[in-house]
Short mmCIF file of C-alpha atoms and ligand atoms in Angstrom, two decimals:
data_model
loop_
_atom_site.label_atom_id
_atom_site.label_comp_id
_atom_site.label_asym_id
_atom_site.label_seq_id
_atom_site.Cartn_x
_atom_site.Cartn_y
_atom_site.Cartn_z
CA MET A 1425 -17.80 -14.39 17.21
CA HIS A 1426 -16.76 -10.73 17.63
CA MET A 1427 -18.49 -7.94 15.88
CA PRO A 1428 -16.32 -5.10 14.87
CA ASN A 1429 -17.02 -1.95 16.61
CA LEU A 1430 -15.41 1.40 15.65
CA LYS A 1431 -15.93 2.67 19.18
CA ASP A 1432 -13.90 -0.25 20.58
CA ALA A 1433 -11.14 0.07 18.03
CA LYS A 1434 -10.42 3.64 19.32
CA ILE A 1435 -9.69 2.48 22.81
CA ARG A 1436 -5.94 2.07 22.99
CA THR A 1437 -5.48 -1.32 24.45
CA ASN A 1438 -2.43 -2.26 26.50
CA LYS A 1439 -2.78 -5.72 25.07
CA LYS A 1440 0.82 -7.22 24.69
CA VAL A 1441 1.15 -8.31 21.07
CA GLU A 1442 2.58 -11.50 20.80
CA THR A 1443 4.65 -13.09 18.00
CA LYS A 1444 3.10 -16.46 17.00
CA LEU A 1445 3.71 -19.03 14.30
CA ALA A 1446 1.36 -18.86 11.26
CA SER A 1447 -1.02 -21.94 11.03
CA ASN A 1448 -0.19 -22.85 7.43
CA LEU A 1449 -3.04 -25.46 7.43
CA LYS A 1450 -2.45 -28.13 4.76
CA SER A 1451 -5.28 -30.19 3.22
CA GLU A 1452 -6.17 -32.04 -0.07
CA LYS A 1453 -9.96 -31.22 0.52
CA PHE A 1454 -10.11 -28.76 -2.32
CA LYS A 1455 -7.79 -30.50 -4.88
CA ASN A 1456 -8.73 -29.56 -8.41
CA LYS A 1457 -10.90 -26.65 -7.05
CA LYS A 1458 -10.09 -23.00 -8.23
CA TYR A 1459 -10.04 -19.85 -6.41
CA PHE A 1460 -10.57 -16.32 -7.68
CA ILE A 1461 -9.22 -13.32 -5.69
CA LYS A 1462 -9.69 -9.66 -6.15
CA THR A 1463 -7.59 -7.12 -4.21
CA TYR A 1464 -8.58 -3.52 -3.58
CA GLY A 1465 -6.43 -0.83 -1.84
CA CYS A 1466 -2.99 -0.31 -0.94
CA GLN A 1467 0.28 -2.30 -1.05
CA MET A 1468 -0.67 -3.60 2.42
CA ASN A 1469 -3.67 -5.35 0.94
CA VAL A 1470 -1.55 -6.59 -2.01
CA HIS A 1471 0.71 -8.26 0.40
CA ASP A 1472 -2.04 -9.57 2.57
CA SER A 1473 -3.53 -11.32 -0.66
CA GLU A 1474 -0.24 -13.03 -1.18
CA GLU A 1475 -0.75 -14.44 2.37
CA ILE A 1476 -4.29 -15.33 1.53
CA LYS A 1477 -3.23 -17.11 -1.73
CA GLY A 1478 -0.53 -19.15 0.37
CA ILE A 1479 -3.44 -20.19 2.83
CA VAL A 1480 -5.83 -21.36 0.08
CA GLU A 1481 -3.17 -22.95 -2.05
CA ASN A 1482 -2.21 -25.08 0.97
CA LEU A 1483 -5.86 -26.19 1.13
CA GLY A 1484 -5.64 -27.48 -2.42
CA PHE A 1485 -7.09 -24.71 -4.45
CA SER A 1486 -5.43 -23.31 -7.55
CA GLU A 1487 -5.60 -19.70 -8.84
CA THR A 1488 -7.97 -18.78 -11.81
CA ILE A 1489 -8.37 -15.30 -13.27
CA ASN A 1490 -11.76 -16.20 -14.66
CA LEU A 1491 -14.48 -15.65 -11.99
CA GLU A 1492 -17.00 -17.87 -13.69
CA GLU A 1493 -14.92 -21.15 -13.36
CA SER A 1494 -14.02 -20.38 -9.63
CA ASP A 1495 -15.15 -22.47 -6.61
CA LEU A 1496 -14.04 -20.02 -4.14
CA VAL A 1497 -14.18 -16.18 -4.46
CA ILE A 1498 -12.25 -13.92 -2.22
CA LEU A 1499 -12.68 -10.04 -2.11
CA ASN A 1500 -9.84 -8.28 -0.17
CA THR A 1501 -11.40 -4.99 0.34
CA CYS A 1502 -10.32 -1.24 1.00
CA ALA A 1503 -12.27 1.36 3.00
CA ILE A 1504 -10.10 4.36 2.37
CA ARG A 1505 -12.57 6.39 0.23
CA GLU A 1506 -16.31 5.84 -0.65
CA ASN A 1507 -15.67 4.70 -4.21
CA ALA A 1508 -13.60 1.81 -2.85
CA HIS A 1509 -16.86 0.69 -1.06
CA ASP A 1510 -18.93 1.10 -4.30
CA LYS A 1511 -16.55 -0.98 -6.49
CA VAL A 1512 -16.82 -3.81 -3.99
CA PHE A 1513 -20.45 -3.80 -3.65
CA GLY A 1514 -20.67 -3.49 -7.50
CA PHE A 1515 -18.57 -6.70 -7.91
CA LEU A 1516 -20.53 -8.56 -5.22
CA GLY A 1517 -23.61 -8.01 -7.51
CA ARG A 1518 -21.68 -10.11 -10.09
CA VAL A 1519 -20.79 -12.75 -7.60
CA LYS A 1520 -24.52 -12.97 -6.38
CA HIS A 1521 -25.49 -13.69 -9.92
CA LEU A 1522 -22.97 -16.45 -10.30
CA LYS A 1523 -23.95 -17.93 -7.05
CA LYS A 1524 -27.42 -18.55 -8.36
CA ASP A 1525 -26.25 -21.11 -10.79
CA LYS A 1526 -23.51 -22.44 -8.51
CA SER A 1527 -24.77 -22.83 -4.94
CA GLU A 1528 -21.64 -24.61 -3.70
CA LEU A 1529 -19.61 -21.46 -4.45
CA ILE A 1530 -17.74 -20.21 -1.25
CA VAL A 1531 -17.70 -16.38 -1.15
CA CYS A 1532 -15.44 -14.61 1.26
CA VAL A 1533 -15.22 -10.92 1.94
CA GLY A 1534 -12.20 -9.82 3.94
CA GLY A 1535 -9.80 -6.75 4.46
CA CYS A 1536 -10.44 -3.27 5.73
CA MET A 1537 -14.23 -2.80 4.90
CA PRO A 1538 -15.63 -5.57 7.27
CA GLU A 1539 -13.60 -3.77 10.12
CA GLN A 1540 -16.27 -1.07 9.78
CA GLU A 1541 -19.32 -2.21 11.72
CA SER A 1542 -21.76 -0.68 9.21
CA VAL A 1543 -20.34 -2.81 6.59
CA SER A 1544 -20.38 -6.06 8.33
CA ASN A 1545 -23.86 -5.40 9.39
CA LEU A 1546 -24.84 -4.66 5.82
CA LEU A 1547 -23.07 -7.95 4.60
CA LYS A 1548 -25.08 -9.80 7.34
CA GLU A 1549 -28.46 -8.29 6.49
CA LYS A 1550 -28.28 -7.90 2.71
CA TYR A 1551 -25.57 -10.19 1.38
CA PRO A 1552 -26.40 -13.62 2.96
CA PHE A 1553 -24.89 -15.34 0.03
CA VAL A 1554 -21.42 -14.27 1.37
CA ASN A 1555 -20.27 -17.35 3.33
CA ILE A 1556 -17.25 -15.91 5.09
CA VAL A 1557 -16.45 -12.41 6.47
CA PHE A 1558 -13.05 -11.80 7.94
CA GLY A 1559 -10.97 -8.76 9.00
CA THR A 1560 -7.40 -7.72 8.79
CA HIS A 1561 -6.51 -9.09 12.10
CA ASN A 1562 -7.52 -12.79 11.63
CA ILE A 1563 -6.24 -13.51 8.03
CA ASN A 1564 -4.40 -16.38 9.66
CA ASP A 1565 -7.79 -18.09 10.46
CA LEU A 1566 -9.11 -17.99 7.01
CA GLY A 1567 -7.92 -21.53 6.21
CA LYS A 1568 -9.87 -22.89 9.14
CA MET A 1569 -12.93 -20.83 8.13
CA ILE A 1570 -12.93 -22.19 4.63
CA LEU A 1571 -12.45 -25.77 5.81
CA GLU A 1572 -15.43 -25.41 8.05
CA SER A 1573 -17.55 -23.30 5.80
CA SER A 1574 -21.19 -24.09 5.39
CA ASN A 1575 -24.44 -22.27 4.04
CA LYS A 1576 -24.60 -20.45 7.33
CA GLN A 1577 -22.68 -17.02 7.07
CA ASN A 1578 -19.68 -17.05 9.34
CA ILE A 1579 -18.63 -13.38 10.39
CA GLU A 1580 -15.36 -13.20 12.35
CA VAL A 1581 -13.91 -9.71 12.52
CA TYR A 1582 -11.84 -8.41 15.45
CA SER A 1583 -11.74 -4.69 16.37
CA VAL A 1584 -8.68 -5.20 18.66
CA GLU A 1585 -5.08 -5.45 17.40
CA GLY A 1586 -4.05 -8.83 16.22
CA ASP A 1587 -0.85 -10.71 17.17
CA ILE A 1588 1.97 -10.69 14.79
CA TYR A 1589 2.37 -14.05 12.84
CA GLU A 1590 5.76 -15.26 11.53
CA GLY A 1591 6.43 -18.00 9.04
CA MET A 1592 3.67 -17.35 6.66
CA GLU A 1593 3.81 -19.33 3.36
CA TYR A 1594 3.28 -16.43 0.95
CA LYS A 1595 2.49 -17.00 -2.63
CA ARG A 1596 4.37 -14.10 -3.93
CA ASP A 1597 3.27 -12.53 -7.07
CA SER A 1598 6.80 -11.75 -8.36
CA LYS A 1599 9.98 -13.79 -8.22
CA TYR A 1600 12.18 -10.63 -8.37
CA SER A 1601 10.51 -8.15 -6.19
CA ALA A 1602 9.08 -8.77 -2.87
CA TRP A 1603 7.12 -6.99 -0.12
CA VAL A 1604 8.24 -7.19 3.44
CA ASN A 1605 6.05 -6.12 6.20
CA ILE A 1606 7.90 -4.27 8.98
CA MET A 1607 4.97 -3.15 10.91
CA TYR A 1608 1.22 -3.32 11.01
CA GLY A 1609 -1.44 -0.77 11.94
CA CYS A 1610 -0.87 3.08 12.51
CA ASP A 1611 -0.83 5.28 15.43
CA LYS A 1612 -1.03 8.60 13.66
CA PHE A 1613 -4.85 9.09 13.60
CA CYS A 1614 -4.92 11.76 10.84
CA THR A 1615 -8.36 13.08 11.31
CA TYR A 1616 -9.75 11.93 7.82
CA CYS A 1617 -8.18 8.42 7.69
CA ILE A 1618 -9.94 5.19 8.55
CA VAL A 1619 -6.65 3.03 8.57
CA PRO A 1620 -6.05 3.23 12.39
CA TYR A 1621 -9.47 1.88 12.86
CA THR A 1622 -9.38 -0.80 10.17
CA ARG A 1623 -5.74 -1.87 10.84
CA GLY A 1624 -5.43 -1.27 14.61
CA LYS A 1625 -2.48 0.33 16.49
CA GLN A 1626 1.09 0.24 15.37
CA ARG A 1627 2.85 -3.19 15.92
CA SER A 1628 6.43 -3.57 14.65
CA ARG A 1629 7.87 -6.85 13.69
CA LYS A 1630 11.01 -7.84 15.56
CA ILE A 1631 14.15 -6.74 13.61
CA GLU A 1632 15.55 -10.30 13.71
CA ASP A 1633 12.52 -11.61 12.01
CA ILE A 1634 12.62 -8.99 9.32
CA LEU A 1635 16.33 -9.54 8.58
CA LYS A 1636 15.65 -13.23 8.35
CA GLU A 1637 12.96 -12.83 5.83
CA VAL A 1638 15.18 -10.40 3.65
CA GLN A 1639 18.00 -12.87 3.82
CA GLU A 1640 15.77 -15.71 2.71
CA LEU A 1641 14.45 -13.57 -0.19
CA LYS A 1642 18.06 -12.78 -1.09
CA ASP A 1643 19.02 -16.44 -1.06
CA LYS A 1644 15.88 -17.15 -3.35
CA GLY A 1645 17.23 -14.77 -5.91
CA TYR A 1646 15.12 -11.74 -5.22
CA GLU A 1647 16.59 -8.44 -6.56
CA GLU A 1648 14.38 -6.10 -4.80
CA ILE A 1649 12.48 -5.87 -1.58
CA THR A 1650 10.06 -3.07 -0.34
CA LEU A 1651 9.81 -2.60 3.36
CA LEU A 1652 6.08 -2.00 3.98
CA GLY A 1653 4.12 -0.05 6.70
CA GLN A 1654 1.56 2.72 6.85
CA ASN A 1655 4.27 4.78 8.52
CA VAL A 1656 7.58 3.01 8.15
CA ASN A 1657 9.58 5.91 9.75
CA ALA A 1658 7.85 5.10 13.16
CA TYR A 1659 9.08 1.54 12.95
CA GLY A 1660 10.19 0.20 16.37
CA LYS A 1661 8.64 3.04 18.52
CA ASP A 1662 6.38 0.45 19.99
CA LEU A 1663 9.07 -2.02 20.71
CA GLU A 1664 11.32 -2.18 23.85
CA SER A 1665 14.49 -2.17 21.92
CA ASP A 1666 16.28 1.06 20.70
CA TYR A 1667 16.00 -0.04 17.05
CA GLY A 1668 14.30 2.57 14.81
CA PHE A 1669 13.83 2.72 11.07
CA ALA A 1670 17.37 4.09 10.39
CA LYS A 1671 18.98 1.11 12.03
CA LEU A 1672 16.71 -1.35 10.31
CA LEU A 1673 17.31 0.21 6.87
CA GLU A 1674 21.18 -0.02 7.57
CA GLU A 1675 21.00 -3.66 8.62
CA THR A 1676 18.82 -4.47 5.62
CA ALA A 1677 21.23 -2.86 3.34
CA GLN A 1678 24.05 -4.86 4.70
CA ILE A 1679 22.48 -8.02 3.81
CA GLY A 1680 23.37 -7.00 0.26
CA ILE A 1681 20.17 -7.41 -1.60
CA SER A 1682 20.26 -5.31 -4.94
CA ARG A 1683 17.50 -2.92 -4.18
CA ILE A 1684 15.70 -1.66 -1.12
CA ARG A 1685 12.75 0.48 -1.15
CA PHE A 1686 10.15 1.44 1.51
CA VAL A 1687 6.68 2.94 1.73
CA THR A 1688 5.14 5.09 3.25
CA SER A 1689 7.06 7.66 5.00
CA HIS A 1690 5.39 10.17 7.19
CA PRO A 1691 7.12 13.57 7.25
CA TRP A 1692 6.77 13.78 11.06
CA ASP A 1693 8.94 10.81 11.86
CA PHE A 1694 11.68 11.48 9.16
CA THR A 1695 14.99 11.90 10.95
CA ASP A 1696 18.26 13.19 9.61
CA GLU A 1697 19.85 9.75 10.50
CA MET A 1698 17.47 8.17 8.18
CA ILE A 1699 18.39 10.61 5.33
CA ASP A 1700 22.02 9.86 5.97
CA ILE A 1701 21.51 6.09 5.81
CA ILE A 1702 19.66 6.41 2.62
CA ALA A 1703 22.37 8.55 1.06
CA LYS A 1704 25.09 6.19 2.42
CA TYR A 1705 24.01 2.80 0.85
CA ASP A 1706 23.84 2.47 -2.86
CA ASN A 1707 21.31 -0.36 -2.58
CA ILE A 1708 18.78 1.72 -0.75
CA MET A 1709 17.01 3.37 -3.68
CA PRO A 1710 16.79 7.16 -4.05
CA TYR A 1711 13.07 7.31 -3.99
CA ILE A 1712 10.79 8.62 -1.34
CA HIS A 1713 7.07 8.78 -1.19
CA LEU A 1714 6.34 11.57 1.15
CA PRO A 1715 2.69 12.47 1.50
CA LEU A 1716 2.13 16.23 1.66
CA GLN A 1717 -1.79 15.96 1.96
CA SER A 1718 -2.26 19.76 2.02
CA GLY A 1719 0.01 22.81 1.63
CA SER A 1720 -1.99 24.96 3.95
CA THR A 1721 -0.82 24.80 7.65
CA ASN A 1722 -4.44 25.47 8.82
CA ILE A 1723 -5.56 22.55 6.86
CA LEU A 1724 -2.68 20.42 7.96
CA ARG A 1725 -3.58 21.22 11.56
CA LEU A 1726 -7.36 20.13 11.01
CA MET A 1727 -5.97 16.97 9.40
CA GLY A 1728 -3.77 16.22 12.49
CA ARG A 1729 -0.70 15.90 10.35
CA ARG A 1730 1.69 17.27 12.84
CA TYR A 1731 3.88 19.41 10.52
CA THR A 1732 3.40 22.87 9.03
CA LYS A 1733 3.88 23.82 5.38
CA GLU A 1734 7.31 25.28 6.04
CA GLU A 1735 8.46 22.23 7.96
CA TYR A 1736 7.42 20.03 4.99
CA ILE A 1737 9.40 22.17 2.52
CA ASN A 1738 12.48 22.19 4.86
CA LEU A 1739 12.40 18.47 5.07
CA TYR A 1740 11.90 18.20 1.35
CA ASN A 1741 14.83 20.45 0.53
CA LYS A 1742 17.00 18.62 3.00
CA ILE A 1743 16.23 15.26 1.53
CA LYS A 1744 16.89 16.74 -2.04
CA ASN A 1745 20.16 18.16 -0.85
CA ARG A 1746 21.50 15.21 0.82
CA ILE A 1747 20.50 12.25 -1.59
CA PRO A 1748 21.89 13.00 -5.05
CA GLY A 1749 19.25 12.25 -7.74
CA VAL A 1750 16.51 11.35 -5.39
CA SER A 1751 12.90 11.35 -6.71
CA ILE A 1752 10.01 12.28 -4.48
CA THR A 1753 6.36 11.55 -4.91
CA THR A 1754 3.47 12.65 -2.74
CA ASP A 1755 -0.32 12.35 -1.81
CA ILE A 1756 -2.61 15.25 -1.82
CA ILE A 1757 -6.17 15.51 -0.69
CA VAL A 1758 -8.33 18.39 -2.10
CA GLY A 1759 -11.67 19.60 -0.67
CA PHE A 1760 -10.97 18.71 2.99
CA PRO A 1761 -13.76 20.47 5.12
CA ASN A 1762 -13.36 24.36 5.10
CA GLU A 1763 -10.60 24.36 2.53
CA THR A 1764 -10.72 27.81 1.21
CA ASP A 1765 -9.38 29.02 -2.11
CA GLU A 1766 -6.44 30.45 -0.29
CA ASP A 1767 -5.68 27.02 1.28
CA PHE A 1768 -5.91 25.38 -1.99
CA ASN A 1769 -3.60 28.03 -3.56
CA GLU A 1770 -1.04 27.24 -0.71
CA THR A 1771 -1.11 23.63 -1.88
CA LEU A 1772 -0.42 24.62 -5.39
CA GLU A 1773 2.36 26.80 -4.05
CA VAL A 1774 4.08 23.87 -2.31
CA VAL A 1775 3.65 21.90 -5.53
CA ASP A 1776 5.56 24.66 -7.41
CA LYS A 1777 8.26 24.81 -4.80
CA CYS A 1778 8.75 21.00 -4.56
CA LYS A 1779 8.14 20.12 -8.07
CA PHE A 1780 7.22 16.54 -7.23
CA ASP A 1781 8.23 13.66 -9.52
CA GLY A 1782 4.47 12.48 -9.17
CA ALA A 1783 1.54 12.44 -6.88
CA PHE A 1784 -1.55 10.57 -5.99
CA THR A 1785 -4.36 13.09 -5.71
CA PHE A 1786 -7.72 12.52 -4.06
CA ILE A 1787 -11.10 14.28 -3.51
CA TYR A 1788 -11.69 14.16 0.27
CA SER A 1789 -14.25 11.43 1.23
CA PRO A 1790 -15.64 11.44 4.67
CA ARG A 1791 -15.24 8.19 6.59
CA GLU A 1792 -17.69 7.22 9.14
CA GLY A 1793 -16.30 7.15 12.71
CA THR A 1794 -13.22 9.46 12.02
CA PRO A 1795 -12.95 12.92 13.72
CA ALA A 1796 -13.10 14.77 10.29
CA ALA A 1797 -16.39 13.09 9.43
CA LYS A 1798 -17.98 15.25 12.30
CA ILE A 1799 -16.96 18.38 10.47
CA LYS A 1800 -19.53 19.31 7.78
CA ASP A 1801 -18.33 18.29 4.36
CA ASN A 1802 -18.91 21.70 3.20
CA ILE A 1803 -17.12 21.97 -0.06
CA ASP A 1804 -19.16 21.64 -3.27
CA LEU A 1805 -18.32 18.63 -5.35
CA LYS A 1806 -17.96 20.88 -8.34
CA ILE A 1807 -15.25 22.94 -6.54
CA LYS A 1808 -13.46 19.78 -5.44
CA GLU A 1809 -13.38 18.50 -8.96
CA GLU A 1810 -12.06 21.91 -10.25
CA ARG A 1811 -9.33 21.80 -7.67
CA LEU A 1812 -8.41 18.25 -8.42
CA GLN A 1813 -8.04 19.03 -12.04
CA LYS A 1814 -6.11 22.12 -11.58
CA LEU A 1815 -3.72 20.19 -9.33
CA ASN A 1816 -3.34 17.30 -11.65
CA GLU A 1817 -2.37 19.49 -14.46
CA LYS A 1818 0.39 21.02 -12.40
CA ILE A 1819 1.53 17.57 -11.10
CA ASN A 1820 1.53 16.17 -14.71
CA ASN A 1821 3.54 19.10 -16.06
CA TYR A 1822 6.27 18.47 -13.33
CA SER A 1823 6.32 14.76 -13.80
CA LEU A 1824 6.83 15.36 -17.56
CA GLU A 1825 9.61 18.00 -16.87
CA HIS A 1826 11.38 15.39 -14.42
CA ASN A 1827 10.91 12.60 -17.03
CA LYS A 1828 12.51 14.78 -19.72
CA GLU A 1829 15.65 15.01 -17.60
CA TYR A 1830 16.25 11.25 -18.40
CA LEU A 1831 16.23 11.73 -22.17
CA GLY A 1832 19.61 10.36 -23.63
CA LYS A 1833 20.64 9.05 -20.27
CA LYS A 1834 21.51 5.56 -19.45
CA VAL A 1835 19.72 4.24 -16.29
CA LYS A 1836 19.57 0.87 -14.41
CA VAL A 1837 16.21 -0.91 -14.70
CA LEU A 1838 14.82 -3.93 -13.01
CA VAL A 1839 12.75 -5.78 -15.56
CA ILE A 1840 9.56 -7.04 -14.04
CA GLY A 1841 7.37 -8.18 -16.87
CA ALA A 1842 5.99 -7.61 -20.24
CA SER A 1843 5.04 -4.00 -21.24
CA GLU A 1844 1.33 -3.19 -21.68
CA LYS A 1845 2.40 -1.40 -24.77
CA GLY A 1846 2.95 -4.93 -26.52
CA GLU A 1847 5.32 -5.15 -29.37
CA GLY A 1848 7.53 -7.52 -27.55
CA LYS A 1849 8.52 -4.68 -25.07
CA MET A 1850 9.25 -5.30 -21.46
CA CYS A 1851 8.92 -2.95 -18.63
CA GLY A 1852 10.48 -2.24 -15.36
CA TYR A 1853 11.54 0.49 -12.85
CA THR A 1854 14.42 2.79 -12.54
CA GLU A 1855 16.22 3.27 -9.23
CA THR A 1856 14.10 6.44 -8.84
CA MET A 1857 10.78 4.33 -9.58
CA LYS A 1858 10.13 5.60 -13.03
CA LEU A 1859 8.24 3.04 -15.16
CA VAL A 1860 10.20 2.33 -18.48
CA ASN A 1861 8.96 0.47 -21.45
CA ILE A 1862 12.04 -1.32 -22.88
CA SER A 1863 12.92 -2.55 -26.45
CA GLY A 1864 15.30 -5.49 -26.67
CA ALA A 1865 15.03 -6.87 -23.23
CA GLU A 1866 12.81 -10.01 -23.86
CA LYS A 1867 15.31 -12.37 -22.23
CA ASP A 1868 15.98 -10.05 -19.10
CA LEU A 1869 12.98 -10.75 -17.02
CA GLY A 1870 14.17 -10.40 -13.24
CA LYS A 1871 17.40 -8.88 -14.17
CA ILE A 1872 18.79 -5.41 -13.71
CA ILE A 1873 19.85 -4.13 -16.96
CA GLU A 1874 21.04 -0.75 -18.41
CA VAL A 1875 18.62 1.19 -20.52
CA GLU A 1876 19.07 4.24 -22.67
CA ILE A 1877 16.09 6.52 -22.42
CA THR A 1878 14.67 7.65 -25.88
CA GLU A 1879 11.33 9.22 -24.99
CA ALA A 1880 9.67 10.75 -21.96
CA LYS A 1881 6.07 11.09 -21.23
CA SER A 1882 4.22 12.09 -18.05
CA PHE A 1883 3.71 8.64 -16.64
CA SER A 1884 6.50 6.58 -18.32
CA LEU A 1885 9.74 6.52 -20.17
CA ASP A 1886 10.63 4.42 -23.32
CA GLY A 1887 14.17 3.21 -23.83
CA ASN A 1888 16.50 0.63 -25.43
CA LYS A 1889 18.55 -1.93 -23.69
CA VAL A 1890 22.08 -1.03 -23.81
CA ILE A 1891 24.07 -3.67 -25.42
CA LYS A 1892 27.57 -4.05 -24.12
CA ILE A 1893 30.22 -5.27 -26.60
CA ASN A 1894 33.15 -6.84 -25.00
CA ASN A 1895 36.31 -6.56 -26.99
N1 SAH B 3311 0.01 5.71 5.47
C1 SAH B 3311 0.12 6.32 4.27
C2 SAH B 3311 -1.07 6.07 3.34
C3 SAH B 3311 -2.51 6.08 3.77
S1 SAH B 3311 -3.72 5.86 2.59
C4 SAH B 3311 0.33 7.79 4.68
O1 SAH B 3311 0.14 8.23 5.75
O2 SAH B 3311 0.59 8.55 3.75
C5 SAH B 3311 -3.19 6.65 1.11
C6 SAH B 3311 -3.67 7.99 0.92
O3 SAH B 3311 -5.05 8.14 0.78
C7 SAH B 3311 -3.40 9.09 1.99
O4 SAH B 3311 -2.02 9.47 1.95
C8 SAH B 3311 -4.27 10.14 1.60
O5 SAH B 3311 -3.80 10.99 0.72
C9 SAH B 3311 -5.48 9.30 1.00
N2 SAH B 3311 -6.78 9.34 1.90
C10 SAH B 3311 -6.71 8.69 3.18
N3 SAH B 3311 -7.95 8.96 3.65
C11 SAH B 3311 -8.70 9.65 2.75
C12 SAH B 3311 -9.95 10.27 2.69
N4 SAH B 3311 -10.78 10.09 3.74
N5 SAH B 3311 -10.28 10.89 1.60
C13 SAH B 3311 -9.49 11.03 0.60
N6 SAH B 3311 -8.36 10.57 0.55
C14 SAH B 3311 -7.82 9.98 1.69
FE1 SF4 B 3312 -3.82 7.20 7.75
FE2 SF4 B 3312 -2.46 9.10 8.67
FE3 SF4 B 3312 -1.83 6.63 9.37
FE4 SF4 B 3312 -1.29 7.48 6.94
S1 SF4 B 3312 -0.29 8.22 8.80
S2 SF4 B 3312 -2.37 5.48 7.55
S3 SF4 B 3312 -2.91 8.93 6.35
S4 SF4 B 3312 -3.63 7.86 9.85
FE1 F3S B 3313 -7.29 0.68 1.96
FE2 F3S B 3313 -6.92 -0.70 4.09
FE3 F3S B 3313 -4.89 0.03 2.70
S1 F3S B 3313 -8.32 0.95 3.95
S2 F3S B 3313 -5.56 1.83 1.68
S3 F3S B 3313 -6.47 -1.47 2.07
S4 F3S B 3313 -4.94 -0.12 4.69
#
C-alpha cells in the first residue's frame, strides 16, 4: 500500500512510462447488483468515470441513479477548489447514513482528492465506512479492489505517475460524442493549481493508439470526438517522436469524423501551425477554450502562467483573424494573493478587448502543497465576491452580444439529447459550442441538423429545425 505524499509527487521522476493493456476483469459475482456513481470536476474525471463504469459493469453491476437502491457507491472526486471538497464530504454524510441500514454496501472514493495526503488520512481516520480509496493512477486496479473488498478499509493511492493503459472498455455516456484522452497529467505547475500533484507529470499517448481509437469511434457512428488533456497543445513534448499537437490534429481530421474538438489549450504552447491546421480543416471545430486566468502581467507572473497580458491579446487576435467565425471562451481567477484593484481592472480591460464568447470565473482557493498557498491569501472575501460579480456581469453581456449575432442565422447543430426546457424540445451544440434548444427535432438525436436561430440569451440559443423541401 502506498500512501500519497505531495512532497513525493513534486519530485520529477525519470520513470519510464509504459503502455500496458487494461485488465478488463470479467466476473458474474455481482450479477443483479447495482452501482451508483457521482462525478465531480473536469472532463478528465467525466471520462475517467466512463472507464470506471466499464470496469464495474464487467464485474456484473448495472447502473442506478438512485443512491438508496445501490450496492456499490463510487465518488469520483475533484480537488481543484475548497468547495469541491465540501461537496464530497457533504455527500459522504448521506452515504454514511445509508450504510447504517445496509452494512454490505461497498463505498469507494477515488479521483483527485485522495491524491492529497491530508484527504486520504482524513478518510482513514474519520470515514472508516469507506471500503476502498483509490487515486487517479490506479483506476485500472479498481475491479480487483472491488472483487477483494472486505470490511477492512483498503487505501491504494499512488503519488508517482501511472503507466498508460490501452484497450479500456469504456461505458461511454453518449453514442454520438466521445472523449478521447490524448495525454495524462500536466507539467505546467501554475502556482495555484493542484492538478500536477493529483494527476502527475505529463504523459502523452502514442499517436497510433489515439488514431486507432478515433477510427473505431467513427466506425461505431460517432459524429464528434473531443481530444482531452490538461494542456493539449503540449501533446507529444514528452514523447521521443516529433509529433506535436498540430500533426495529431491534422491526422485526426483526415480520419474524417464529422466534428473534432479539443480541451484545454494553454496559450504558452499555442503555435501558428496549430492555428493553420484548425483553419484548414472544416471538421476541426472553430471553438477554442483559452484560459486567461488574469489580465495583469504581474499576477500572471505570480501565477507562473508564462505569458504577459500583451502576449495573450496578440495570440487571441491572431486566432480570431485566421479562423473565420471562431468562438473563444476562457477561465479567469479573481482574488489571487496580492491582486490589487489595478490588477483586477486590467483583467476587465482584457475582457473588454477580447469580448469572450463565455468564461468560467472562479474565486481563488488556496490549495495545500501548491506554491501559491505559501503566499498569504490576503484579499478579503467580500472584495473577491465583488470582483467576481463585476466580472460576471461583463462576461454575460459579451456572451449575450455574441449570441445575438446568431439571430436569424442557420447553423449546424449536433443533437445530443432532450432539452431541459421540456416541451418536446431537443438540445445540441453549434460548431462554435453554443447550446441550442431546438423545436421540431424529436427524431434527430445523434444527427447534425440545420437550425434557424429565433432567440438569443446569455447562456443559450433557441431555434427551429430547418425543414428542407425537395422538389
Ligand atoms: N488545464 C486547464 C484547466 C485546469 S482546472 C488549464 O490550464 O486551463 C480549470 C480551471 O480552474 C483553471 O483554468 C483555473 O481557472 C481554475 N483553478 C485552478 N486552480 C484554482 C484555484 N486554486 N482556485 C481557483 N480556481 C482555480
Ligand atoms: Fe493547472 Fe496550469 Fe496545468 Fe492547467 S496548465 S492543469 S491550470 S497547472
Ligand atoms: Fe478537479 Fe482533478 Fe479535474 S482536481 S478539475 S477533477 S484534474
